[in-house]
Amino acid sequence: MTKIQPVRGTHDLIGNDLQLYKHINKVVSEMADNYDYNEIKTPIFESSELFKKPLGEFSDVVLKEMYSFEDRNQSSLTLRPEYTIPMIRASITNNLLNRLPVKLFGTGSMFRRERPQKGRYRQFNQINFEILGTFEPSADAELIILAYEFLKNLKIDDKVNLQINSLGDLNTISKYNNILSDYYNKYKNDLSEESKTKIISNPLRILDSKNIEDSKINQNAPKITEYYSKTAIEKFDKVQSLITSVGINFSINTKLVRGLDYYCHTVFEFKTNKLGSQDTIIGGGRYDGLVKTISGPDIPGVGWASGIERIIMMLNKVDKKIPLVQVITIDEQSREYGLNLFISLRRLKIKTRYDHKTNIKKSLKHANEEKIKFAIIVGESEATNNNYTVKNLIKGTQHTLNFEELLNMLK
Ligand code: HAM
């Protein structure tokens, strides 16, 4: 019989991966607090309408990847595929946009019906940072520096490279889209089937296609740099000089366009060559028209998100904290005495195991296998004399101690 499995593209977080997940969350929560970002948590599902327009009606996420379902009252709901839009929605709902800029941090599960592969899941966890309400390039730089420091704190900064690009302002993007459509139209018979469907609806995405034929055509595609406005050039230069001034290395990739449709000006990705094709561990950029699209005020924004599962894959094993003590009760009568002991030890934050067995041999074997240092054995005689038999399983020594002596020894 085949073993019961989770739904395709989902996974259980257990053991070492869960330890790493907790470690990453701890590091990033401390950073968010230190950098003065306010954490918000939003519902896992939202109205489908919320995502459709801002993500682009013709983007892959909206067309193929959203988990949408009809509620009993016929309204359409969607499991959030990303966190930026729900965070903006929540900022509008909860009147957080009164004093700008607003700095937000959030973590949680996202859902996309993508083809599962190494590093790509249908339910995955993201870390998100957003700044709403400033056009200043220093906000883009602050977020890129924050991302870099995050990777540095996890000791994986040397395994990633930062690529940046500017998509120019919103006018540039629409003009460039038309120019690209015209260009790709000339090669429509040679493009991959997938790219053909994007010639009109989303030509920008053909630029970062991994298909070999598409890449050849992309070599001579018009470059966005030729269409930048003066302000866009100045903003992009400023971002570059700010991140250079703190010693962050990067390369400019004019084909970096990002998978979601809401970006303008700076876009960036931290990539690694350690994970195969799903190589982006942090992605983000500026989205100056997005808040307005979600019926909020006309304010700009910039942010990034990181996939926790991909970061876990880049980290080494963590040492699990093993219990210091195993309490062993050797008969029914001594259970109460043993129970009082392990409750007291746990209240003193001494990691203590109790396996509910009264088989001393099996319990000691288990404690030895797990490399637990002390076994505290209690039976009728210990309960009567109010003491404890303590075995040091590493040294093989044994003592009879009262509670105070026991604590001194454990400390
Ligand atoms: P994104 O590039 O779609 O951007 O996702 C950001 C990161 O989430 C990716 O770089 C990757 O690490 C992780 N990720 C995405 N899809 C999957 C998946 N199927 N399985 C595992 N990990 C995945 C956004 O979501 C934007 N909201 C980022 C942003 C925030 N832009 C501005 N602010």
Short mmCIF file of C-alpha atoms and ligand atoms in Angstrom, two decimals, residues 82 84 112 114 119-121 124 126 128 130 258 260 262-263 280-285 287 303-307 310, ligand 1:
data_model
loop_
_atom_site.label_atom_id
_atom_site.label_comp_id
_atom_site.label_asym_id
_atom_site.label_seq_id
_atom_site.Cartn_x
_atom_site.Cartn_y
_atom_site.Cartn_z
CA GLU A 82 1.94 37.06 -2.83
CA THR A 84 2.55 42.95 -1.24
CA ARG A 112 0.68 29.43 -6.45
CA GLU A 114 3.06 26.34 -10.42
CA GLY A 119 12.72 25.06 -4.75
CA ARG A 120 9.29 25.64 -6.29
CA TYR A 121 6.21 24.75 -4.27
CA PHE A 124 5.56 28.26 0.29
CA GLN A 126 7.67 34.31 2.23
CA ASN A 128 8.22 40.58 2.97
CA GLU A 130 7.65 47.14 2.09
CA ARG A 258 10.47 40.31 -12.59
CA LEU A 260 4.73 40.35 -11.53
CA TYR A 262 3.26 46.07 -11.05
CA TYR A 263 6.90 47.23 -11.11
CA THR A 280 16.16 33.66 -6.97
CA ILE A 281 16.08 33.83 -3.21
CA ILE A 282 15.01 37.48 -2.90
CA GLY A 283 13.11 39.55 -5.45
CA GLY A 284 11.61 42.98 -5.35
CA GLY A 285 11.38 46.48 -6.68
CA TYR A 287 5.69 49.80 -7.60
CA GLY A 303 9.72 46.29 -1.31
CA TRP A 304 10.98 42.74 -1.58
CA ALA A 305 10.10 39.18 -0.71
CA SER A 306 12.19 36.13 -0.01
CA GLY A 307 11.22 32.45 -0.19
CA ARG A 310 14.89 28.40 -0.81
P1 HAM B 1 8.23 36.97 -6.41
O1 HAM B 1 9.46 37.13 -7.22
O2 HAM B 1 7.05 36.40 -7.08
O3 HAM B 1 7.90 38.42 -5.81
O4 HAM B 1 8.55 36.09 -5.13
C1 HAM B 1 9.56 36.47 -4.22
C2 HAM B 1 10.34 35.25 -3.77
O5 HAM B 1 9.46 34.25 -3.25
C3 HAM B 1 11.10 34.53 -4.88
O6 HAM B 1 12.33 35.17 -5.12
C4 HAM B 1 11.30 33.16 -4.26
O7 HAM B 1 12.38 33.18 -3.34
C5 HAM B 1 10.01 32.97 -3.50
N1 HAM B 1 9.05 32.17 -4.30
C6 HAM B 1 8.23 32.60 -5.27
N2 HAM B 1 7.50 31.59 -5.77
C7 HAM B 1 7.87 30.48 -5.10
C8 HAM B 1 7.47 29.10 -5.14
N3 HAM B 1 6.54 28.67 -5.97
N4 HAM B 1 8.09 28.22 -4.29
C9 HAM B 1 9.04 28.65 -3.42
N5 HAM B 1 9.44 29.94 -3.33
C10 HAM B 1 8.87 30.84 -4.16
C11 HAM B 1 6.83 38.69 -5.02
O8 HAM B 1 6.12 37.86 -4.51
C12 HAM B 1 6.70 40.16 -4.74
N6 HAM B 1 5.50 40.38 -3.93
C13 HAM B 1 7.94 40.69 -4.05
C14 HAM B 1 7.85 42.14 -3.70
C15 HAM B 1 7.60 42.67 -2.49
N7 HAM B 1 7.99 43.12 -4.57
C16 HAM B 1 7.84 44.27 -3.93
N8 HAM B 1 7.57 43.99 -2.66
#
